[in-house]
Structures are given as structure tokens and as C-alpha cells.
mmCIF file with all atom_site columns, C-alpha atoms in Angstrom:
data_model
loop_
_atom_site.group_PDB
_atom_site.id
_atom_site.type_symbol
_atom_site.label_atom_id
_atom_site.label_alt_id
_atom_site.label_comp_id
_atom_site.label_asym_id
_atom_site.label_entity_id
_atom_site.label_seq_id
_atom_site.pdbx_PDB_ins_code
_atom_site.Cartn_x
_atom_site.Cartn_y
_atom_site.Cartn_z
_atom_site.occupancy
_atom_site.B_iso_or_equiv
_atom_site.pdbx_formal_charge
_atom_site.auth_seq_id
_atom_site.auth_comp_id
_atom_site.auth_asym_id
_atom_site.auth_atom_id
_atom_site.pdbx_PDB_model_num
ATOM 1   C CA . MET A 1 1   ? 0.117   -0.662 0.131   1.00 0.00 ? 285 MET A CA 1
ATOM 2   C CA . PRO A 1 2   ? 1.746   3.009  -2.073  1.00 0.00 ? 286 PRO A CA 1
ATOM 3   C CA . HIS A 1 3   ? 1.542   6.338  1.137   1.00 0.00 ? 287 HIS A CA 1
ATOM 4   C CA . PRO A 1 4   ? 0.717   9.654  -1.168  1.00 0.00 ? 288 PRO A CA 1
ATOM 5   C CA . ARG A 1 5   ? 3.743   11.876 -0.963  1.00 0.00 ? 289 ARG A CA 1
ATOM 6   C CA . ILE A 1 6   ? 3.226   15.837 -1.539  1.00 0.00 ? 290 ILE A CA 1
ATOM 7   C CA . PRO A 1 7   ? 5.319   15.510 -4.964  1.00 0.00 ? 291 PRO A CA 1
ATOM 8   C CA . ASP A 1 8   ? 9.837   17.297 -4.109  1.00 0.00 ? 292 ASP A CA 1
ATOM 9   C CA . GLY A 1 9   ? 9.601   20.726 -4.450  1.00 0.00 ? 293 GLY A CA 1
ATOM 10  C CA . ALA A 1 10  ? 5.644   21.316 -3.833  1.00 0.00 ? 294 ALA A CA 1
ATOM 11  C CA . ALA A 1 11  ? 4.207   23.241 -1.223  1.00 0.00 ? 295 ALA A CA 1
ATOM 12  C CA . LEU A 1 12  ? 6.772   24.151 0.274   1.00 0.00 ? 296 LEU A CA 1
ATOM 13  C CA . VAL A 1 13  ? 5.632   27.314 2.530   1.00 0.00 ? 297 VAL A CA 1
ATOM 14  C CA . LEU A 1 14  ? 3.204   24.976 4.235   1.00 0.00 ? 298 LEU A CA 1
ATOM 15  C CA . THR A 1 15  ? 4.347   23.658 7.470   1.00 0.00 ? 299 THR A CA 1
ATOM 16  C CA . HIS A 1 16  ? 6.032   19.738 8.301   1.00 0.00 ? 300 HIS A CA 1
ATOM 17  C CA . GLY A 1 17  ? 2.447   19.927 9.937   1.00 0.00 ? 301 GLY A CA 1
ATOM 18  C CA . GLN A 1 18  ? 0.359   20.292 7.083   1.00 0.00 ? 302 GLN A CA 1
ATOM 19  C CA . ARG A 1 19  ? 2.251   19.210 4.821   1.00 0.00 ? 303 ARG A CA 1
ATOM 20  C CA . THR A 1 20  ? 1.542   15.500 7.050   1.00 0.00 ? 304 THR A CA 1
ATOM 21  C CA . ALA A 1 21  ? -1.719  16.442 7.503   1.00 0.00 ? 305 ALA A CA 1
ATOM 22  C CA . LEU A 1 22  ? -2.393  16.203 3.672   1.00 0.00 ? 306 LEU A CA 1
ATOM 23  C CA . GLU A 1 23  ? -0.214  13.073 3.306   1.00 0.00 ? 307 GLU A CA 1
ATOM 24  C CA . ALA A 1 24  ? -2.345  11.577 6.207   1.00 0.00 ? 308 ALA A CA 1
ATOM 25  C CA . PHE A 1 25  ? -5.446  12.251 4.351   1.00 0.00 ? 309 PHE A CA 1
ATOM 26  C CA . TYR A 1 26  ? -4.931  10.753 0.870   1.00 0.00 ? 310 TYR A CA 1
ATOM 27  C CA . GLY A 1 27  ? -3.432  7.897  3.288   1.00 0.00 ? 311 GLY A CA 1
ATOM 28  C CA . ALA A 1 28  ? -7.054  7.250  4.716   1.00 0.00 ? 312 ALA A CA 1
ATOM 29  C CA . LEU A 1 29  ? -7.472  5.989  1.415   1.00 0.00 ? 313 LEU A CA 1
ATOM 30  C CA . GLY A 1 30  ? -4.131  5.278  0.245   1.00 0.00 ? 314 GLY A CA 1
ATOM 31  C CA . ARG A 1 31  ? -3.016  2.825  2.942   1.00 0.00 ? 315 ARG A CA 1
ATOM 32  C CA . ARG A 1 32  ? -6.530  2.020  3.489   1.00 0.00 ? 316 ARG A CA 1
ATOM 33  C CA . ASP A 1 33  ? -6.684  2.781  7.247   1.00 0.00 ? 317 ASP A CA 1
ATOM 34  C CA . VAL A 1 34  ? -9.386  5.693  7.674   1.00 0.00 ? 318 VAL A CA 1
ATOM 35  C CA . ASN A 1 35  ? -8.936  6.448  10.803  1.00 0.00 ? 319 ASN A CA 1
ATOM 36  C CA . MET A 1 36  ? -5.705  8.932  9.837   1.00 0.00 ? 320 MET A CA 1
ATOM 37  C CA . LEU A 1 37  ? -8.497  11.563 8.679   1.00 0.00 ? 321 LEU A CA 1
ATOM 38  C CA . ASP A 1 38  ? -7.962  11.863 12.309  1.00 0.00 ? 322 ASP A CA 1
ATOM 39  C CA . GLY A 1 39  ? -5.262  12.492 13.036  1.00 0.00 ? 323 GLY A CA 1
ATOM 40  C CA . ALA A 1 40  ? -5.442  14.888 10.030  1.00 0.00 ? 324 ALA A CA 1
ATOM 41  C CA . THR A 1 41  ? -8.756  16.684 10.420  1.00 0.00 ? 325 THR A CA 1
ATOM 42  C CA . THR A 1 42  ? -10.182 18.960 12.732  1.00 0.00 ? 326 THR A CA 1
ATOM 43  C CA . PRO A 1 43  ? -12.615 17.536 15.355  1.00 0.00 ? 327 PRO A CA 1
ATOM 44  C CA . ASP A 1 44  ? -15.329 20.413 12.839  1.00 0.00 ? 328 ASP A CA 1
ATOM 45  C CA . TRP A 1 45  ? -13.662 19.703 9.672   1.00 0.00 ? 329 TRP A CA 1
ATOM 46  C CA . GLU A 1 46  ? -15.805 20.978 6.952   1.00 0.00 ? 330 GLU A CA 1
ATOM 47  C CA . ASP A 1 47  ? -16.073 19.016 3.392   1.00 0.00 ? 331 ASP A CA 1
ATOM 48  C CA . ILE A 1 48  ? -17.919 20.805 0.579   1.00 0.00 ? 332 ILE A CA 1
ATOM 49  C CA . PRO A 1 49  ? -20.025 19.084 -0.706  1.00 0.00 ? 333 PRO A CA 1
ATOM 50  C CA . LEU A 1 50  ? -20.797 16.690 0.914   1.00 0.00 ? 334 LEU A CA 1
ATOM 51  C CA . ALA A 1 51  ? -21.599 12.972 -0.355  1.00 0.00 ? 335 ALA A CA 1
ATOM 52  C CA . PRO A 1 52  ? -25.375 12.036 -0.172  1.00 0.00 ? 336 PRO A CA 1
ATOM 53  C CA . GLY A 1 53  ? -26.146 10.455 3.138   1.00 0.00 ? 337 GLY A CA 1
ATOM 54  C CA . GLN A 1 54  ? -22.606 11.983 4.582   1.00 0.00 ? 338 GLN A CA 1
ATOM 55  C CA . GLY A 1 55  ? -22.583 12.826 7.810   1.00 0.00 ? 339 GLY A CA 1
ATOM 56  C CA . PRO A 1 56  ? -20.425 15.836 9.271   1.00 0.00 ? 340 PRO A CA 1
ATOM 57  C CA . GLY A 1 57  ? -17.196 16.022 10.069  1.00 0.00 ? 341 GLY A CA 1
ATOM 58  C CA . PRO A 1 58  ? -14.498 12.951 9.625   1.00 0.00 ? 342 PRO A CA 1
ATOM 59  C CA . GLU A 1 59  ? -16.688 10.669 11.352  1.00 0.00 ? 343 GLU A CA 1
ATOM 60  C CA . GLY A 1 60  ? -19.276 11.733 8.232   1.00 0.00 ? 344 GLY A CA 1
ATOM 61  C CA . ALA A 1 61  ? -16.553 10.297 5.923   1.00 0.00 ? 345 ALA A CA 1
ATOM 62  C CA . LYS A 1 62  ? -15.598 7.157  7.722   1.00 0.00 ? 346 LYS A CA 1
ATOM 63  C CA . PRO A 1 63  ? -18.096 5.326  6.429   1.00 0.00 ? 347 PRO A CA 1
ATOM 64  C CA . VAL A 1 64  ? -18.283 6.898  2.419   1.00 0.00 ? 348 VAL A CA 1
ATOM 65  C CA . PHE A 1 65  ? -14.298 5.984  2.431   1.00 0.00 ? 349 PHE A CA 1
ATOM 66  C CA . ARG A 1 66  ? -15.107 3.105  3.491   1.00 0.00 ? 350 ARG A CA 1
ATOM 67  C CA . MET A 1 67  ? -17.678 2.807  0.247   1.00 0.00 ? 351 MET A CA 1
ATOM 68  C CA . LEU A 1 68  ? -14.534 3.607  -1.512  1.00 0.00 ? 352 LEU A CA 1
ATOM 69  C CA . LEU A 1 69  ? -12.393 1.392  -0.488  1.00 0.00 ? 353 LEU A CA 1
ATOM 70  C CA . THR A 1 70  ? -15.472 -1.774 -0.945  1.00 0.00 ? 354 THR A CA 1
ATOM 71  C CA . ALA A 1 71  ? -15.532 -0.268 -4.205  1.00 0.00 ? 355 ALA A CA 1
ATOM 72  C CA . PHE A 1 72  ? -11.746 -0.209 -5.000  1.00 0.00 ? 356 PHE A CA 1
ATOM 73  C CA . PRO A 1 73  ? -10.325 -2.994 -3.120  1.00 0.00 ? 357 PRO A CA 1
ATOM 74  C CA . ASP A 1 74  ? -7.012  -1.819 -5.385  1.00 0.00 ? 358 ASP A CA 1
ATOM 75  C CA . LEU A 1 75  ? -7.405  1.898  -4.941  1.00 0.00 ? 359 LEU A CA 1
ATOM 76  C CA . VAL A 1 76  ? -4.343  4.194  -5.527  1.00 0.00 ? 360 VAL A CA 1
ATOM 77  C CA . VAL A 1 77  ? -3.943  7.761  -4.836  1.00 0.00 ? 361 VAL A CA 1
ATOM 78  C CA . GLU A 1 78  ? -0.946  9.244  -6.205  1.00 0.00 ? 362 GLU A CA 1
ATOM 79  C CA . ILE A 1 79  ? -0.788  13.449 -5.467  1.00 0.00 ? 363 ILE A CA 1
ATOM 80  C CA . VAL A 1 80  ? -0.066  14.710 -8.839  1.00 0.00 ? 364 VAL A CA 1
ATOM 81  C CA . ASP A 1 81  ? 0.801   17.925 -8.123  1.00 0.00 ? 365 ASP A CA 1
ATOM 82  C CA . VAL A 1 82  ? 0.125   21.288 -4.202  1.00 0.00 ? 366 VAL A CA 1
ATOM 83  C CA . LEU A 1 83  ? 0.669   24.546 -5.120  1.00 0.00 ? 367 LEU A CA 1
ATOM 84  C CA . ALA A 1 84  ? 0.223   26.659 -1.230  1.00 0.00 ? 368 ALA A CA 1
ATOM 85  C CA . GLU A 1 85  ? 0.319   29.499 0.351   1.00 0.00 ? 369 GLU A CA 1
ATOM 86  C CA . ARG A 1 86  ? 0.146   29.869 4.465   1.00 0.00 ? 370 ARG A CA 1
ATOM 87  C CA . ASP A 1 87  ? -2.792  27.571 5.355   1.00 0.00 ? 371 ASP A CA 1
ATOM 88  C CA . ARG A 1 88  ? -4.209  27.098 2.334   1.00 0.00 ? 372 ARG A CA 1
ATOM 89  C CA . ALA A 1 89  ? -3.316  24.592 -0.415  1.00 0.00 ? 373 ALA A CA 1
ATOM 90  C CA . ALA A 1 90  ? -4.879  22.853 -3.788  1.00 0.00 ? 374 ALA A CA 1
ATOM 91  C CA . VAL A 1 91  ? -4.264  19.608 -4.279  1.00 0.00 ? 375 VAL A CA 1
ATOM 92  C CA . ARG A 1 92  ? -4.322  18.048 -7.493  1.00 0.00 ? 376 ARG A CA 1
ATOM 93  C CA . ALA A 1 93  ? -4.779  14.384 -6.903  1.00 0.00 ? 377 ALA A CA 1
ATOM 94  C CA . ARG A 1 94  ? -4.702  10.625 -9.418  1.00 0.00 ? 378 ARG A CA 1
ATOM 95  C CA . VAL A 1 95  ? -7.288  7.185  -7.912  1.00 0.00 ? 379 VAL A CA 1
ATOM 96  C CA . SER A 1 96  ? -6.257  4.587  -10.356 1.00 0.00 ? 380 SER A CA 1
ATOM 97  C CA . ALA A 1 97  ? -8.585  1.762  -10.013 1.00 0.00 ? 381 ALA A CA 1
ATOM 98  C CA . THR A 1 98  ? -10.524 -1.877 -10.415 1.00 0.00 ? 382 THR A CA 1
ATOM 99  C CA . HIS A 1 99  ? -14.623 -0.729 -9.989  1.00 0.00 ? 383 HIS A CA 1
ATOM 100 C CA . ALA A 1 100 ? -14.510 -4.372 -8.190  1.00 0.00 ? 384 ALA A CA 1
ATOM 101 C CA . ASP A 1 101 ? -18.435 -3.668 -5.868  1.00 0.00 ? 385 ASP A CA 1
ATOM 102 C CA . PRO A 1 102 ? -21.700 -1.380 -6.523  1.00 0.00 ? 386 PRO A CA 1
ATOM 103 C CA . LEU A 1 103 ? -20.712 2.229  -6.035  1.00 0.00 ? 387 LEU A CA 1
ATOM 104 C CA . PHE A 1 104 ? -23.485 4.888  -5.821  1.00 0.00 ? 388 PHE A CA 1
ATOM 105 C CA . GLY A 1 105 ? -25.990 1.736  -7.460  1.00 0.00 ? 389 GLY A CA 1
ATOM 106 C CA . VAL A 1 106 ? -23.936 0.846  -9.573  1.00 0.00 ? 390 VAL A CA 1
ATOM 107 C CA . PRO A 1 107 ? -23.391 -2.480 -10.377 1.00 0.00 ? 391 PRO A CA 1
ATOM 108 C CA . ALA A 1 108 ? -19.202 -3.749 -10.239 1.00 0.00 ? 392 ALA A CA 1
ATOM 109 C CA . SER A 1 109 ? -18.109 -3.406 -13.656 1.00 0.00 ? 393 SER A CA 1
ATOM 110 C CA . ASP A 1 110 ? -15.050 -5.257 -13.393 1.00 0.00 ? 394 ASP A CA 1
ATOM 111 C CA . ARG A 1 111 ? -13.293 -3.127 -15.366 1.00 0.00 ? 395 ARG A CA 1
ATOM 112 C CA . ARG A 1 112 ? -9.775  -0.439 -14.461 1.00 0.00 ? 396 ARG A CA 1
ATOM 113 C CA . VAL A 1 113 ? -10.606 2.712  -13.922 1.00 0.00 ? 397 VAL A CA 1
ATOM 114 C CA . ALA A 1 114 ? -8.689  6.244  -13.344 1.00 0.00 ? 398 ALA A CA 1
ATOM 115 C CA . PHE A 1 115 ? -10.454 9.498  -12.292 1.00 0.00 ? 399 PHE A CA 1
ATOM 116 C CA . VAL A 1 116 ? -8.958  13.079 -10.740 1.00 0.00 ? 400 VAL A CA 1
ATOM 117 C CA . LEU A 1 117 ? -9.475  14.443 -7.581  1.00 0.00 ? 401 LEU A CA 1
ATOM 118 C CA . HIS A 1 118 ? -9.053  18.448 -7.239  1.00 0.00 ? 402 HIS A CA 1
ATOM 119 C CA . GLU A 1 119 ? -9.530  20.245 -3.515  1.00 0.00 ? 403 GLU A CA 1
ATOM 120 C CA . PHE A 1 120 ? -8.484  23.146 -2.498  1.00 0.00 ? 404 PHE A CA 1
ATOM 121 C CA . HIS A 1 121 ? -7.964  22.573 1.543   1.00 0.00 ? 405 HIS A CA 1
ATOM 122 C CA . ASP A 1 122 ? -8.111  25.268 4.831   1.00 0.00 ? 406 ASP A CA 1
ATOM 123 C CA . PHE A 1 123 ? -6.192  24.221 7.983   1.00 0.00 ? 407 PHE A CA 1
ATOM 124 C CA . GLU A 1 124 ? -6.508  25.465 10.665  1.00 0.00 ? 408 GLU A CA 1
ATOM 125 C CA . GLY A 1 125 ? -2.854  25.069 12.149  1.00 0.00 ? 409 GLY A CA 1
ATOM 126 C CA . ASP A 1 126 ? -1.609  22.084 11.385  1.00 0.00 ? 410 ASP A CA 1
ATOM 127 C CA . ARG A 1 127 ? -4.968  20.056 10.841  1.00 0.00 ? 411 ARG A CA 1
ATOM 128 C CA . LEU A 1 128 ? -7.514  20.691 8.360   1.00 0.00 ? 412 LEU A CA 1
ATOM 129 C CA . ARG A 1 129 ? -10.434 22.673 8.736   1.00 0.00 ? 413 ARG A CA 1
ATOM 130 C CA . ARG A 1 130 ? -11.655 23.055 5.630   1.00 0.00 ? 414 ARG A CA 1
ATOM 131 C CA . THR A 1 131 ? -12.112 21.007 2.451   1.00 0.00 ? 415 THR A CA 1
ATOM 132 C CA . TRP A 1 132 ? -13.762 21.881 -0.859  1.00 0.00 ? 416 TRP A CA 1
ATOM 133 C CA . HIS A 1 133 ? -13.382 19.336 -3.993  1.00 0.00 ? 417 HIS A CA 1
ATOM 134 C CA . LEU A 1 134 ? -13.862 18.088 -6.957  1.00 0.00 ? 418 LEU A CA 1
ATOM 135 C CA . GLU A 1 135 ? -13.926 14.773 -8.262  1.00 0.00 ? 419 GLU A CA 1
ATOM 136 C CA . ASP A 1 136 ? -14.233 13.760 -12.081 1.00 0.00 ? 420 ASP A CA 1
ATOM 137 C CA . LEU A 1 137 ? -17.863 11.413 -11.370 1.00 0.00 ? 421 LEU A CA 1
ATOM 138 C CA . PHE A 1 138 ? -18.422 11.496 -14.739 1.00 0.00 ? 422 PHE A CA 1
ATOM 139 C CA . GLY A 1 139 ? -14.652 10.430 -16.295 1.00 0.00 ? 423 GLY A CA 1
ATOM 140 C CA . LEU A 1 140 ? -15.358 7.481  -13.497 1.00 0.00 ? 424 LEU A CA 1
ATOM 141 C CA . PHE A 1 141 ? -18.515 6.761  -14.557 1.00 0.00 ? 425 PHE A CA 1
ATOM 142 C CA . SER A 1 142 ? -18.187 6.467  -17.820 1.00 0.00 ? 426 SER A CA 1
ATOM 143 C CA . GLN A 1 143 ? -15.584 3.985  -17.498 1.00 0.00 ? 427 GLN A CA 1
ATOM 144 C CA . ALA A 1 144 ? -17.539 2.274  -15.436 1.00 0.00 ? 428 ALA A CA 1
ATOM 145 C CA . GLY A 1 145 ? -20.165 2.349  -18.182 1.00 0.00 ? 429 GLY A CA 1
ATOM 146 C CA . ALA A 1 146 ? -23.251 3.494  -16.273 1.00 0.00 ? 430 ALA A CA 1
ATOM 147 C CA . PHE A 1 147 ? -24.307 6.199  -13.890 1.00 0.00 ? 431 PHE A CA 1
ATOM 148 C CA . PRO A 1 148 ? -25.947 6.467  -10.955 1.00 0.00 ? 432 PRO A CA 1
ATOM 149 C CA . ALA A 1 149 ? -29.437 7.469  -10.988 1.00 0.00 ? 433 ALA A CA 1
ATOM 150 C CA . LEU A 1 150 ? -31.147 9.843  -10.306 1.00 0.00 ? 434 LEU A CA 1
ATOM 151 C CA . PRO A 1 151 ? -33.613 9.828  -7.233  1.00 0.00 ? 435 PRO A CA 1
ATOM 152 C CA . GLY A 1 152 ? -37.184 10.723 -8.612  1.00 0.00 ? 436 GLY A CA 1
ATOM 153 C CA . ARG A 1 153 ? -36.618 9.334  -11.863 1.00 0.00 ? 437 ARG A CA 1
ATOM 154 C CA . GLN A 1 154 ? -38.145 6.712  -13.511 1.00 0.00 ? 438 GLN A CA 1
ATOM 155 C CA . GLY A 1 155 ? -35.858 4.695  -15.909 1.00 0.00 ? 439 GLY A CA 1
#
């Protein structure tokens, strides 16, 4: 299980603790240890936008991370780039995996998929306080060969 690392020479303005928090945040998926979120985020961490049914804080994100790890048991996260200024960081990451279990109602396709994440983090001290994220879900579900059903819409 590779531990996602910030590329050499990137985000040098961040403190050692902030760099560690970012790597732990992505490591929660990459190392398959959702409890790493506890050390990476503040207890009142905001995840924007929340996934369907997601609760607040790191405890609310853990079921979403577990769902991803179940759907993609061989998931690999690579931190491609980090742009930073004091107490803020923008991360571009790449995820690759095999779609081996249902995800948001889409049956397992057993296809290899790769998609990107673009996330913006605010720090409080050396921990993440707020994260805005955008995943390429269109690309992900296109590769899987199906899309989640829209609520209230019938086939």
C-alpha cells in the first residue's frame, strides 16, 4: 500500500505538520486506514460538498471512504501537484483502481478506472479545517460503463 506523498519541491510554504496532514488525508484511502482522518482533520472539519447521506466532520467522511475502498479494493492515490500559500493548499491527485463492488448504486464492472481529484484545503494550525472538492465522477462512471440513477427519476 503506497503512502501518497507530496511531490518533492511542491508546497514548500506549508509547515511540516501541514504537509503531514495532507499526506495523511490522502493516505486514509491510499493506506486503507480511514482513522488517519482523525489526525489529518480538525474535529469540526467541513467537507464541501457532502456526499449523499454523509454526516459532518471526519466521522461523517469515514463511511464514504470505506465505501470507496470497498468499491475499489486495489485503489491507489497519487498526489500529482500541490500549490500552496500560508494555511491553504490546492491538490491535484489521481486515483486508479478496479471497480470491483457497487458504487452509488452502479454495479461492479470489474473495469480499471482512473479519475482525478481537485481539492482545496484550509488549515487550522497543522490540521485540515475545511476541504472543497471536485472529483471527475463523469469520467469515473463513463469508464465503469454506467451512471447512478437520479433521485425521483424513473428509467
